[in-house]
Amino acid sequence: MKDTPTAQVDELYSPQRMIAFGLQHVLVMAASPIAAVFLMSKALGFDTALTTELLSATFLVCGIGTLIQSFGPAGIGAKLPFVMLPGGAPIILFILIAQQTDLPTASGAVILSALLYFLIVPIFKRFLRYFPSLVIGIMLLLVAINLAQISGKLIAGTPGTANFGNTDNLLLALITIASTVLFARLLKGMCRQLAILLGLMVGALSAALMGDISLSGVGSGSLLALPSPFPFGPPKFDLIAALPLLLFTLISMVEATGQTIALNEVLGKEGEAEQQAQVPNTIRGDGLASLLGGIFGTSLIITSGENIGIIRATQVRSRYVTAVGGLFLILFGVFSPLSALISVIPASVIGATGLVVFAIVGTMGIGMLRKVDLRGHAAMYVVATALAVGLLPIVVPGIYDQLPSQLRLLLSNGVAMGALTAAVLNYLFIHVGQRSPKTAPLQHS
């Protein structure tokens, strides 16, 4: 029984393996909190001291949130191997609210949104049956494409800038991806499971040999960084100003549903009811982590889709591994030199590692869609229309720029729009009249 995927979620490894696997999770995803804080700092004009404090706070809250999801105390957290990260869309919404009002109001909006998670869960869980494999597969595919686009920009830079397509960055990305693939192919046992981490380390070492890494600032500054609550002052609560984040909370619940079901799929749980059982706990975990995010000056902290890709690639399914990853995140938050050391890894190396992981998430989405006979009239239209709606803002960035700001923010989230479109069409085509999409024959799966 111990060797089954379902049992492995509670498996304890040796201390050496726990540390190595936990570090692998964190390093692959470390770019997210760093990028979120730097984006806030640049957009809102924070000084160096405040930026450093917020980076520390973000790592700390992500670590605590990861522990919450891994252990799930009192039904808050899924007891699944999740790693928590700041969401990209919530960070942008936080910035917009702060620019339109002020920073205390933006923090208040995060706190209100976090509380909404807890209020909505009893209602939301009644709708989980409208998110079958057909809907979740579409969502995972869109997540992979969206995240791959972000990773591509980390590698190539921003189009139109002088450094776009820099050959050094492209070479580092190629070295990182090739190393990861070679390690996955040639190594055995634990070393194979660490292929992603080893590939990232080869990329970072290559960058150092090429002179693209500087450690001059790693040892500067104080050793300890203890973030303070409410760095912008007492929060202000304005329901109208908070509306964009409150609406995103509903979208985030849909994403948490998809990620929980997808992770349970990797863990070997069969049957949609069993896969959906932990969704409310996941959402409550997101709510508590986001509440801490609002208190310490960042935006919503949510479960990460890239984490699922790492688990699928490495076959390391233990929630105790992600708990160790959470402890690493807390250490990065408390000890300044550690977070500074992580931040010097070139974006192209992080982007290349992420590109592999995100593509694996896409293959999981394809795998879930293969469970449905897409030759059927209903399933075909659900998938085609949802992909069309979801892909449009991803492949044509800025297409909705002429629309009002609130509508633009909603429609520009391709993952959310694709998932919501799939859920609505799944209801209209399949649940109305109680028609069910036929499961694909065994030879097609």
Coordinates of C-alpha atoms in Angstrom, one line a residue, residues 69-282:
Q69 CA -1.9 23.5 3.1
S70 CA 0.5 20.7 3.8
F71 CA -0.8 19.9 7.3
G72 CA -4.4 21.2 7.1
P73 CA -5.2 22.0 10.7
A74 CA -8.9 22.2 11.6
G75 CA -10.0 21.8 8.0
I76 CA -8.0 24.9 6.9
G77 CA -5.7 23.5 4.2
A78 CA -6.0 20.4 2.1
K79 CA -3.3 18.2 3.6
L80 CA -1.9 18.0 0.1
P81 CA 1.6 18.8 -1.3
F82 CA 0.8 22.4 -2.2
V83 CA 3.2 25.4 -2.3
M84 CA 1.7 28.8 -1.8
L85 CA 2.7 31.8 -3.9
P86 CA 1.5 35.4 -4.6
G87 CA -0.8 35.4 -7.6
G88 CA 0.1 37.5 -10.6
A89 CA -3.4 39.0 -11.2
P90 CA -3.9 39.8 -7.5
I91 CA -0.6 41.7 -7.4
I92 CA -1.7 43.8 -10.4
L93 CA -5.1 44.5 -8.8
F94 CA -3.4 45.5 -5.5
I95 CA -1.3 48.0 -7.4
L96 CA -4.4 49.4 -9.2
I97 CA -6.3 49.8 -6.0
A98 CA -3.3 51.5 -4.3
Q99 CA -2.9 53.9 -7.3
Q100 CA -6.6 54.8 -7.3
T101 CA -6.9 55.2 -3.5
D102 CA -4.0 54.5 -1.2
L103 CA -1.9 51.7 0.2
P104 CA -4.0 51.2 3.4
T105 CA -7.1 50.7 1.3
A106 CA -5.3 48.2 -0.9
S107 CA -4.3 46.2 2.2
G108 CA -7.9 46.4 3.5
A109 CA -9.1 45.1 0.1
V110 CA -6.8 42.0 0.5
I111 CA -8.2 41.4 4.0
L112 CA -11.8 41.7 2.9
S113 CA -11.1 39.3 0.0
A114 CA -9.4 36.8 2.3
L115 CA -12.5 36.8 4.6
L116 CA -14.7 36.3 1.5
Y117 CA -13.1 32.9 1.0
F118 CA -14.5 31.7 4.3
L119 CA -17.9 33.2 3.7
I120 CA -18.4 31.8 0.2
V121 CA -17.0 28.2 0.7
P122 CA -20.3 26.7 1.9
I123 CA -22.1 28.0 -1.2
F124 CA -19.3 27.3 -3.6
K125 CA -18.9 23.7 -2.7
R126 CA -22.4 23.0 -4.0
F127 CA -21.3 23.8 -7.5
L128 CA -18.2 21.5 -7.6
R129 CA -20.1 18.9 -9.7
Y130 CA -20.1 21.4 -12.5
F131 CA -16.3 21.1 -12.7
P132 CA -15.6 17.7 -14.1
S133 CA -12.4 16.5 -15.9
L134 CA -13.6 18.2 -19.1
V135 CA -13.5 21.6 -17.4
I136 CA -10.4 21.0 -15.3
G137 CA -8.5 19.7 -18.3
I138 CA -9.2 22.9 -20.3
M139 CA -8.2 25.0 -17.3
L140 CA -4.8 23.1 -16.9
L141 CA -4.1 23.5 -20.6
L142 CA -4.7 27.2 -20.4
V143 CA -2.7 27.5 -17.2
A144 CA 0.3 25.8 -18.9
I145 CA 0.1 28.1 -22.0
N146 CA -0.2 31.2 -19.9
L147 CA 2.6 30.3 -17.6
A148 CA 4.8 29.2 -20.5
Q149 CA 4.3 32.7 -22.0
I150 CA 5.5 34.2 -18.7
S151 CA 8.5 31.9 -18.6
G152 CA 9.3 32.8 -22.2
K153 CA 9.4 36.5 -21.3
L154 CA 11.8 35.6 -18.4
I155 CA 14.1 34.0 -21.0
A156 CA 13.8 36.4 -23.9
G157 CA 13.0 39.7 -22.1
T158 CA 10.3 42.2 -23.0
P159 CA 9.6 42.6 -26.8
G160 CA 10.7 46.0 -28.0
T161 CA 13.5 46.4 -25.4
A162 CA 17.2 46.5 -26.2
N163 CA 17.9 43.2 -24.4
F164 CA 15.1 41.3 -26.0
G165 CA 16.3 37.9 -27.4
N166 CA 19.8 38.4 -25.9
T167 CA 21.9 35.4 -27.0
D168 CA 23.5 34.8 -23.6
N169 CA 20.0 34.4 -22.1
L170 CA 18.9 32.1 -24.8
L171 CA 22.1 30.0 -24.4
L172 CA 21.5 29.8 -20.6
A173 CA 17.9 28.7 -21.2
L174 CA 19.1 26.0 -23.7
I175 CA 21.7 24.7 -21.2
T176 CA 19.2 24.6 -18.4
I177 CA 16.6 22.7 -20.4
A178 CA 19.1 20.3 -22.0
S179 CA 20.7 19.6 -18.6
T180 CA 17.3 18.9 -17.0
V181 CA 16.4 16.5 -19.8
L182 CA 19.7 14.7 -19.7
F183 CA 19.5 14.3 -15.9
A184 CA 16.0 12.9 -16.2
R185 CA 17.1 10.5 -18.9
L186 CA 20.5 9.3 -17.5
L187 CA 20.2 9.4 -13.7
K188 CA 18.5 6.9 -11.5
G189 CA 16.6 6.9 -8.2
M190 CA 16.7 10.0 -6.1
C191 CA 19.1 11.8 -8.5
R192 CA 16.5 11.4 -11.3
Q193 CA 13.9 12.9 -9.0
L194 CA 16.1 15.9 -8.5
A195 CA 16.6 16.5 -12.3
I196 CA 14.8 19.8 -12.2
L197 CA 16.9 21.1 -9.3
L198 CA 20.1 19.8 -10.9
G199 CA 19.3 21.4 -14.2
L200 CA 18.6 24.7 -12.5
M201 CA 22.0 24.5 -10.7
V202 CA 23.8 23.7 -14.0
G203 CA 22.2 26.8 -15.5
A204 CA 23.1 29.0 -12.6
L205 CA 26.7 27.7 -12.6
S206 CA 26.9 28.3 -16.4
A207 CA 25.7 31.9 -15.8
A208 CA 28.4 32.4 -13.1
L209 CA 31.1 31.2 -15.6
M210 CA 29.7 33.6 -18.2
G211 CA 29.9 36.4 -15.7
D212 CA 26.1 36.9 -15.5
I213 CA 26.0 36.4 -11.7
S214 CA 27.3 38.9 -9.1
L215 CA 27.4 38.0 -5.4
S216 CA 28.5 41.4 -4.3
G217 CA 25.3 42.4 -2.6
V218 CA 24.5 39.0 -1.0
G219 CA 26.4 39.6 2.3
S220 CA 25.4 43.3 2.6
G221 CA 22.7 44.5 5.0
S222 CA 21.4 42.9 8.2
L223 CA 21.4 39.2 8.8
L224 CA 17.8 39.0 10.1
A225 CA 14.8 40.6 8.4
L226 CA 11.7 40.4 10.6
P227 CA 8.7 42.0 8.8
S228 CA 6.3 44.1 10.7
P229 CA 2.5 43.9 10.3
F230 CA 0.6 46.6 8.5
P231 CA 3.7 48.3 6.9
F232 CA 1.5 50.9 5.3
G233 CA -0.4 51.8 8.5
P234 CA -3.8 50.6 9.7
P235 CA -5.9 49.2 6.8
K236 CA -8.9 51.0 5.4
F237 CA -12.0 49.0 4.3
D238 CA -13.8 50.2 1.2
L239 CA -16.1 47.7 -0.4
I240 CA -16.2 49.7 -3.7
A241 CA -12.5 50.0 -4.0
A242 CA -12.0 46.3 -3.0
L243 CA -14.5 45.1 -5.7
P244 CA -11.9 44.0 -8.2
L245 CA -10.1 41.8 -5.7
L246 CA -13.4 40.5 -4.3
L247 CA -14.4 39.4 -7.8
F248 CA -11.0 37.8 -8.3
T249 CA -11.6 35.8 -5.2
L250 CA -14.4 33.9 -7.0
I251 CA -12.1 33.3 -9.9
S252 CA -9.4 32.1 -7.5
M253 CA -11.8 29.5 -6.1
V254 CA -12.3 28.1 -9.6
E255 CA -8.5 27.8 -10.0
A256 CA -8.1 26.2 -6.6
T257 CA -10.8 23.7 -7.6
G258 CA -8.9 22.8 -10.7
Q259 CA -5.5 22.5 -8.9
T260 CA -6.9 20.4 -6.2
I261 CA -8.5 18.0 -8.6
A262 CA -5.4 17.9 -10.8
L263 CA -3.2 17.2 -7.8
N264 CA -5.5 14.4 -6.6
E265 CA -5.3 13.0 -10.1
V266 CA -1.5 12.8 -9.8
L267 CA -1.9 11.3 -6.3
G268 CA -4.0 8.5 -7.8
K269 CA -7.4 9.3 -6.4
E270 CA -10.1 8.1 -8.8
G271 CA -13.7 9.4 -9.0
E272 CA -14.6 13.1 -9.2
A273 CA -16.3 13.1 -5.8
E274 CA -13.2 11.9 -4.1
Q275 CA -11.0 14.3 -6.0
Q276 CA -13.3 17.3 -5.1
A277 CA -13.6 16.4 -1.4
Q278 CA -10.7 18.6 -0.3
V279 CA -11.5 21.6 -2.4
P280 CA -13.2 23.5 0.4
N281 CA -10.2 22.9 2.7
T282 CA -7.9 24.2 -0.1

